[in-house]
mmCIF file of C-alpha atoms and ligand atoms in Angstrom:
data_model
loop_
_atom_site.group_PDB
_atom_site.id
_atom_site.type_symbol
_atom_site.label_atom_id
_atom_site.label_comp_id
_atom_site.label_asym_id
_atom_site.label_seq_id
_atom_site.Cartn_x
_atom_site.Cartn_y
_atom_site.Cartn_z
ATOM 1 C CA MET A 1 -123.905 117.306 49.252
ATOM 2 C CA ALA A 2 -120.776 119.124 49.973
ATOM 3 C CA ILE A 3 -118.931 121.084 52.829
ATOM 4 C CA ALA A 4 -117.010 124.281 51.926
ATOM 5 C CA PHE A 5 -114.054 125.936 53.687
ATOM 6 C CA ILE A 6 -113.144 129.235 52.964
ATOM 7 C CA SER A 7 -110.872 132.039 54.648
ATOM 8 C CA ASP A 8 -108.928 135.237 54.177
ATOM 9 C CA LEU A 9 -111.679 136.914 51.752
ATOM 10 C CA HIS A 10 -110.478 140.404 53.557
ATOM 11 C CA LEU A 11 -113.777 141.880 52.537
ATOM 12 C CA THR A 12 -113.824 145.703 52.514
ATOM 13 C CA PRO A 13 -115.891 148.111 50.351
ATOM 14 C CA GLU A 14 -112.318 149.191 49.004
ATOM 15 C CA HIS A 15 -112.450 146.084 46.961
ATOM 16 C CA PRO A 16 -115.654 145.423 45.744
ATOM 17 C CA ASP A 17 -114.570 142.537 43.391
ATOM 18 C CA SER A 18 -114.106 140.250 46.413
ATOM 19 C CA GLY A 19 -117.604 141.276 47.856
ATOM 20 C CA ASP A 20 -119.084 140.436 44.438
ATOM 21 C CA TRP A 21 -117.267 137.028 44.299
ATOM 22 C CA PHE A 22 -118.482 136.282 47.967
ATOM 23 C CA ARG A 23 -122.201 137.098 46.874
ATOM 24 C CA GLN A 24 -121.957 135.065 44.042
ATOM 25 C CA PHE A 25 -120.433 132.110 45.937
ATOM 26 C CA MET A 26 -123.033 132.192 48.536
ATOM 27 C CA GLU A 27 -125.904 132.540 45.857
ATOM 28 C CA LYS A 28 -124.601 129.289 44.332
ATOM 29 C CA ALA A 29 -124.077 127.622 47.620
ATOM 30 C CA LYS A 30 -128.040 126.664 47.863
ATOM 31 C CA GLY A 31 -128.291 123.150 46.725
ATOM 32 C CA ILE A 32 -124.528 122.443 46.715
ATOM 33 C CA PHE A 33 -123.379 122.799 50.332
ATOM 34 C CA THR A 34 -124.905 121.766 53.756
ATOM 35 C CA GLN A 35 -122.206 123.772 55.603
ATOM 36 C CA ILE A 36 -119.762 126.409 55.101
ATOM 37 C CA TYR A 37 -116.849 126.937 57.373
ATOM 38 C CA ILE A 38 -114.818 130.520 57.378
ATOM 39 C CA LEU A 39 -111.651 130.099 58.867
ATOM 40 C CA GLY A 40 -111.067 133.766 59.685
ATOM 41 C CA ASP A 41 -110.119 136.986 58.075
ATOM 42 C CA LEU A 42 -113.584 137.308 56.505
ATOM 43 C CA PHE A 43 -113.076 141.110 56.844
ATOM 44 C CA GLU A 44 -110.169 143.366 56.226
ATOM 45 C CA VAL A 45 -111.167 145.060 59.512
ATOM 46 C CA TRP A 46 -113.460 144.680 62.144
ATOM 47 C CA VAL A 47 -113.890 147.034 65.123
ATOM 48 C CA GLY A 48 -116.637 145.556 67.182
ATOM 49 C CA ASP A 49 -120.283 144.428 65.934
ATOM 50 C CA ASP A 50 -121.604 147.924 66.173
ATOM 51 C CA GLY A 51 -118.965 148.944 63.505
ATOM 52 C CA ALA A 52 -120.664 147.018 60.572
ATOM 53 C CA GLY A 53 -122.647 149.822 59.430
ATOM 54 C CA PRO A 54 -119.827 152.549 59.591
ATOM 55 C CA LEU A 55 -117.642 150.157 57.742
ATOM 56 C CA GLY A 56 -120.034 149.470 55.090
ATOM 57 C CA GLN A 57 -120.179 145.805 55.822
ATOM 58 C CA GLU A 58 -123.736 145.380 56.485
ATOM 59 C CA ASN A 59 -124.484 143.854 53.026
ATOM 60 C CA ILE A 60 -122.138 141.153 53.850
ATOM 61 C CA GLN A 61 -124.038 140.277 57.214
ATOM 62 C CA ASN A 62 -127.407 140.086 55.150
ATOM 63 C CA ILE A 63 -125.836 137.590 52.621
ATOM 64 C CA LEU A 64 -124.867 135.498 55.538
ATOM 65 C CA ARG A 65 -128.230 135.643 57.043
ATOM 66 C CA GLU A 66 -130.170 134.693 53.886
ATOM 67 C CA VAL A 67 -127.614 131.752 53.562
ATOM 68 C CA ALA A 68 -128.326 130.607 57.184
ATOM 69 C CA ASP A 69 -132.019 131.104 56.635
ATOM 70 C CA SER A 70 -131.995 128.783 53.444
ATOM 71 C CA GLY A 71 -130.758 125.861 55.747
ATOM 72 C CA ILE A 72 -127.017 125.959 55.213
ATOM 73 C CA GLU A 73 -124.858 125.749 58.670
ATOM 74 C CA LEU A 74 -122.353 128.482 58.819
ATOM 75 C CA PHE A 75 -119.360 128.341 61.078
ATOM 76 C CA PHE A 76 -116.567 131.141 61.907
ATOM 77 C CA ILE A 77 -113.403 131.145 63.423
ATOM 78 C CA HIS A 78 -111.924 134.420 64.225
ATOM 79 C CA GLY A 79 -108.751 135.659 62.228
ATOM 80 C CA ASN A 80 -106.286 138.192 63.303
ATOM 81 C CA ARG A 81 -108.236 140.943 61.358
ATOM 82 C CA ASP A 82 -111.711 140.393 62.461
ATOM 83 C CA PHE A 83 -111.154 138.771 66.049
ATOM 84 C CA LEU A 84 -113.493 141.386 67.488
ATOM 85 C CA ILE A 85 -116.613 139.642 65.891
ATOM 86 C CA GLY A 86 -119.005 138.936 68.496
ATOM 87 C CA GLU A 87 -122.284 137.900 69.955
ATOM 88 C CA ASP A 88 -124.372 140.545 67.793
ATOM 89 C CA PHE A 89 -122.728 139.316 64.714
ATOM 90 C CA GLU A 90 -123.570 135.787 65.356
ATOM 91 C CA LYS A 91 -127.141 136.638 66.052
ATOM 92 C CA GLN A 92 -127.564 138.919 63.080
ATOM 93 C CA THR A 93 -126.066 136.585 60.415
ATOM 94 C CA GLY A 94 -126.716 133.041 62.109
ATOM 95 C CA CYS A 95 -123.042 132.216 61.582
ATOM 96 C CA LYS A 96 -121.864 130.148 64.791
ATOM 97 C CA ILE A 97 -118.523 131.335 66.153
ATOM 98 C CA LEU A 98 -116.310 128.456 66.892
ATOM 99 C CA PRO A 99 -112.964 128.460 69.234
ATOM 100 C CA ASP A 100 -109.668 128.521 67.293
ATOM 101 C CA PRO A 101 -108.665 125.718 67.149
ATOM 102 C CA THR A 102 -111.810 123.471 66.709
ATOM 103 C CA ILE A 103 -111.919 119.609 65.665
ATOM 104 C CA ILE A 104 -114.637 118.490 63.654
ATOM 105 C CA THR A 105 -115.375 114.874 62.726
ATOM 106 C CA LEU A 106 -116.080 114.234 58.907
ATOM 107 C CA ASP A 107 -116.977 110.471 58.095
ATOM 108 C CA GLY A 108 -115.241 109.638 61.058
ATOM 109 C CA ILE A 109 -112.154 111.426 60.683
ATOM 110 C CA ARG A 110 -110.938 114.170 63.022
ATOM 111 C CA ILE A 111 -110.114 117.357 61.435
ATOM 112 C CA LEU A 112 -108.514 120.246 63.177
ATOM 113 C CA LEU A 113 -109.729 123.733 62.083
ATOM 114 C CA SER A 114 -107.971 127.048 62.859
ATOM 115 C CA HIS A 115 -107.125 130.487 61.124
ATOM 116 C CA GLY A 116 -103.704 129.581 61.341
ATOM 117 C CA ASP A 117 -101.715 132.669 62.803
ATOM 118 C CA SER A 118 -101.255 130.918 66.143
ATOM 119 C CA PHE A 119 -98.898 128.373 64.086
ATOM 120 C CA CYS A 120 -96.800 131.204 62.993
ATOM 121 C CA THR A 121 -94.595 131.095 66.264
ATOM 122 C CA ASP A 122 -91.307 132.482 64.288
ATOM 123 C CA ASP A 123 -93.138 135.891 64.154
ATOM 124 C CA ILE A 124 -92.661 137.041 67.519
ATOM 125 C CA GLU A 125 -93.868 140.583 67.012
ATOM 126 C CA HIS A 126 -97.144 139.175 65.898
ATOM 127 C CA GLN A 127 -97.478 136.723 68.580
ATOM 128 C CA GLU A 128 -96.810 139.298 71.357
ATOM 129 C CA LYS A 129 -99.605 141.554 69.833
ATOM 130 C CA ARG A 130 -101.640 138.541 69.400
ATOM 131 C CA ALA A 131 -101.275 137.691 72.982
ATOM 132 C CA GLN A 132 -102.148 141.318 74.116
ATOM 133 C CA MET A 133 -105.212 141.772 71.910
ATOM 134 C CA VAL A 134 -107.053 138.286 72.548
ATOM 135 C CA THR A 135 -107.129 139.321 76.401
ATOM 136 C CA SER A 136 -110.786 140.405 77.367
ATOM 137 C CA LYS A 137 -109.074 143.459 79.135
ATOM 138 C CA TRP A 138 -107.877 144.868 75.965
ATOM 139 C CA LYS A 139 -110.985 144.119 74.269
ATOM 140 C CA ILE A 140 -113.322 145.631 76.512
ATOM 141 C CA ALA A 141 -111.311 148.968 76.701
ATOM 142 C CA PHE A 142 -111.047 149.022 72.726
ATOM 143 C CA LEU A 143 -115.070 148.254 72.345
ATOM 144 C CA ASN A 144 -115.678 151.045 75.007
ATOM 145 C CA LYS A 145 -114.121 153.878 72.797
ATOM 146 C CA PRO A 146 -116.148 155.538 70.247
ATOM 147 C CA VAL A 147 -116.748 153.704 67.020
ATOM 148 C CA GLU A 148 -115.014 156.417 65.017
ATOM 149 C CA GLU A 149 -111.917 156.319 67.237
ATOM 150 C CA ARG A 150 -111.864 152.521 66.860
ATOM 151 C CA ILE A 151 -111.921 152.875 63.095
ATOM 152 C CA SER A 152 -109.102 155.087 62.838
ATOM 153 C CA THR A 153 -107.031 152.997 65.254
ATOM 154 C CA ALA A 154 -107.838 149.818 63.209
ATOM 155 C CA MET A 155 -106.681 151.932 60.164
ATOM 156 C CA GLU A 156 -103.572 152.991 61.655
ATOM 157 C CA MET A 157 -102.769 149.415 62.939
ATOM 158 C CA ARG A 158 -103.290 147.860 59.440
ATOM 159 C CA GLN A 159 -100.920 150.487 57.575
ATOM 160 C CA LYS A 160 -98.359 149.801 60.233
ATOM 161 C CA SER A 161 -98.818 145.992 59.769
ATOM 162 C CA GLU A 162 -98.331 146.339 56.012
ATOM 163 C CA ARG A 163 -95.378 148.445 56.242
ATOM 164 C CA ASN A 164 -93.853 145.951 58.784
ATOM 165 C CA LYS A 165 -94.543 142.944 56.488
ATOM 166 C CA GLN A 166 -92.226 144.502 53.716
ATOM 167 C CA PHE A 167 -89.203 144.004 56.127
ATOM 168 C CA LYS A 168 -90.074 140.353 57.124
ATOM 169 C CA PRO A 169 -88.529 137.434 55.649
ATOM 170 C CA MET A 170 -91.183 135.326 54.073
ATOM 171 C CA GLU A 171 -90.277 132.113 56.295
ATOM 172 C CA ILE A 172 -91.057 134.184 59.274
ATOM 173 C CA MET A 173 -94.605 134.775 58.358
ATOM 174 C CA ASP A 174 -95.194 131.049 57.410
ATOM 175 C CA VAL A 175 -96.247 128.261 59.833
ATOM 176 C CA ASN A 176 -93.606 126.545 62.126
ATOM 177 C CA GLN A 177 -94.013 123.067 61.262
ATOM 178 C CA ALA A 178 -92.511 121.539 64.733
ATOM 179 C CA HIS A 179 -95.022 124.021 66.625
ATOM 180 C CA LEU A 180 -98.064 122.542 64.463
ATOM 181 C CA GLU A 181 -96.919 119.106 64.758
ATOM 182 C CA ASN A 182 -97.024 119.215 68.420
ATOM 183 C CA VAL A 183 -100.396 120.693 68.554
ATOM 184 C CA MET A 184 -101.546 117.871 66.198
ATOM 185 C CA ARG A 185 -99.963 115.287 68.245
ATOM 186 C CA GLU A 186 -101.627 116.614 71.626
ATOM 187 C CA LEU A 187 -105.093 116.828 69.928
ATOM 188 C CA ASN A 188 -104.746 113.436 68.456
ATOM 189 C CA VAL A 189 -105.453 114.769 64.727
ATOM 190 C CA GLN A 190 -103.699 113.813 61.396
ATOM 191 C CA THR A 191 -105.577 116.420 59.373
ATOM 192 C CA LEU A 192 -105.242 120.262 59.610
ATOM 193 C CA ILE A 193 -107.058 122.919 57.649
ATOM 194 C CA HIS A 194 -106.185 126.680 57.917
ATOM 195 C CA GLY A 195 -105.494 129.859 56.243
ATOM 196 C CA HIS A 196 -103.776 133.043 57.170
ATOM 197 C CA THR A 197 -100.622 132.644 55.275
ATOM 198 C CA HIS A 198 -102.168 133.106 51.858
ATOM 199 C CA ARG A 199 -100.254 130.255 50.260
ATOM 200 C CA PRO A 200 -102.791 127.905 49.181
ATOM 201 C CA ALA A 201 -101.383 124.356 49.150
ATOM 202 C CA VAL A 202 -101.675 120.775 50.365
ATOM 203 C CA HIS A 203 -98.680 119.684 52.391
ATOM 204 C CA ASP A 204 -98.110 115.967 53.114
ATOM 205 C CA PHE A 205 -95.959 114.889 55.961
ATOM 206 C CA ASP A 206 -95.350 111.997 58.474
ATOM 207 C CA LEU A 207 -96.824 112.217 62.050
ATOM 208 C CA ASN A 208 -96.503 109.440 64.637
ATOM 209 C CA GLY A 209 -95.426 107.070 61.744
ATOM 210 C CA LYS A 210 -98.621 107.917 59.740
ATOM 211 C CA PRO A 211 -99.320 110.137 56.872
ATOM 212 C CA ALA A 212 -100.512 113.587 57.910
ATOM 213 C CA ARG A 213 -101.953 116.323 55.705
ATOM 214 C CA ARG A 214 -102.297 120.254 56.134
ATOM 215 C CA TYR A 215 -104.601 122.174 53.835
ATOM 216 C CA VAL A 216 -103.723 125.761 53.563
ATOM 217 C CA LEU A 217 -106.618 127.973 51.883
ATOM 218 C CA GLY A 218 -105.551 130.997 49.897
ATOM 219 C CA ASP A 219 -107.085 134.502 49.848
ATOM 220 C CA TRP A 220 -109.807 136.045 47.864
ATOM 221 C CA TYR A 221 -107.868 138.943 46.352
ATOM 222 C CA THR A 222 -107.344 137.723 43.051
ATOM 223 C CA GLN A 223 -108.954 134.222 43.023
ATOM 224 C CA LYS A 224 -111.664 132.410 45.109
ATOM 225 C CA SER A 225 -109.592 130.016 47.069
ATOM 226 C CA MET A 226 -111.846 127.153 48.601
ATOM 227 C CA LEU A 227 -111.492 123.494 50.160
ATOM 228 C CA ILE A 228 -114.524 121.364 49.107
ATOM 229 C CA TYR A 229 -115.079 118.040 50.989
ATOM 230 C CA GLU A 230 -117.515 115.708 48.765
ATOM 231 C CA ASN A 231 -117.996 112.136 48.934
ATOM 232 C CA GLY A 232 -115.080 111.369 51.617
ATOM 233 C CA SER A 233 -112.382 113.630 49.909
ATOM 234 C CA PHE A 234 -110.982 117.177 49.690
ATOM 235 C CA SER A 235 -110.176 119.047 46.841
ATOM 236 C CA LEU A 236 -108.548 122.502 46.974
ATOM 237 C CA ARG A 237 -109.986 124.919 44.223
ATOM 238 C CA ASN A 238 -108.776 128.490 43.134
HETATM 239 MN MN1 MN B 1 -104.953 136.291 58.860
#
């Protein structure tokens, strides 16, 4: 039996292909995977758990529920798009929310899981916005607004972020290697799995004189990027 890691599906009714792939992937998951880790940005936007219906995302929640009921353990780490996923979502889907970062142990090896945007420390604008949005004060104020208002705010923010991205050099939006090495050193891990940058790859480097590895998951816009752990080894598939 295997374990799957996926991220950055950016599901939205505007791109039904990704939703179809997600449904097909989850239908096939039974009998193959014991656990599925979703490392953030499952949804393109999330405005609070009561917004699932208005955003047309209830079908995705139902798929997760079926998979959880079939006995597969589902885990979720917030992405920068869906950081407002909360306890109601957890109850409805059976998908357990983990903090970012989280350390899991597979066959005795410690593995660090993260969405990945916290490692992009060169993107100061993103980090400032992130710091503001993760405070519970901001969250409470936002979630208290009517759902229609939250949806229009989210759409505006999304457009603004897409526009900004065009003017940012690619390196700024990638992870800062020195920063992530510090985090890995502090947490005593040699393996990291993350998404967010949409640059699927396996990066080998040296950490504390020992080999270290960083697996980067890709998005689901044009492919189905996933990392599979089976029989003691990982394989990145698209
Ligand atoms: Mn992201």
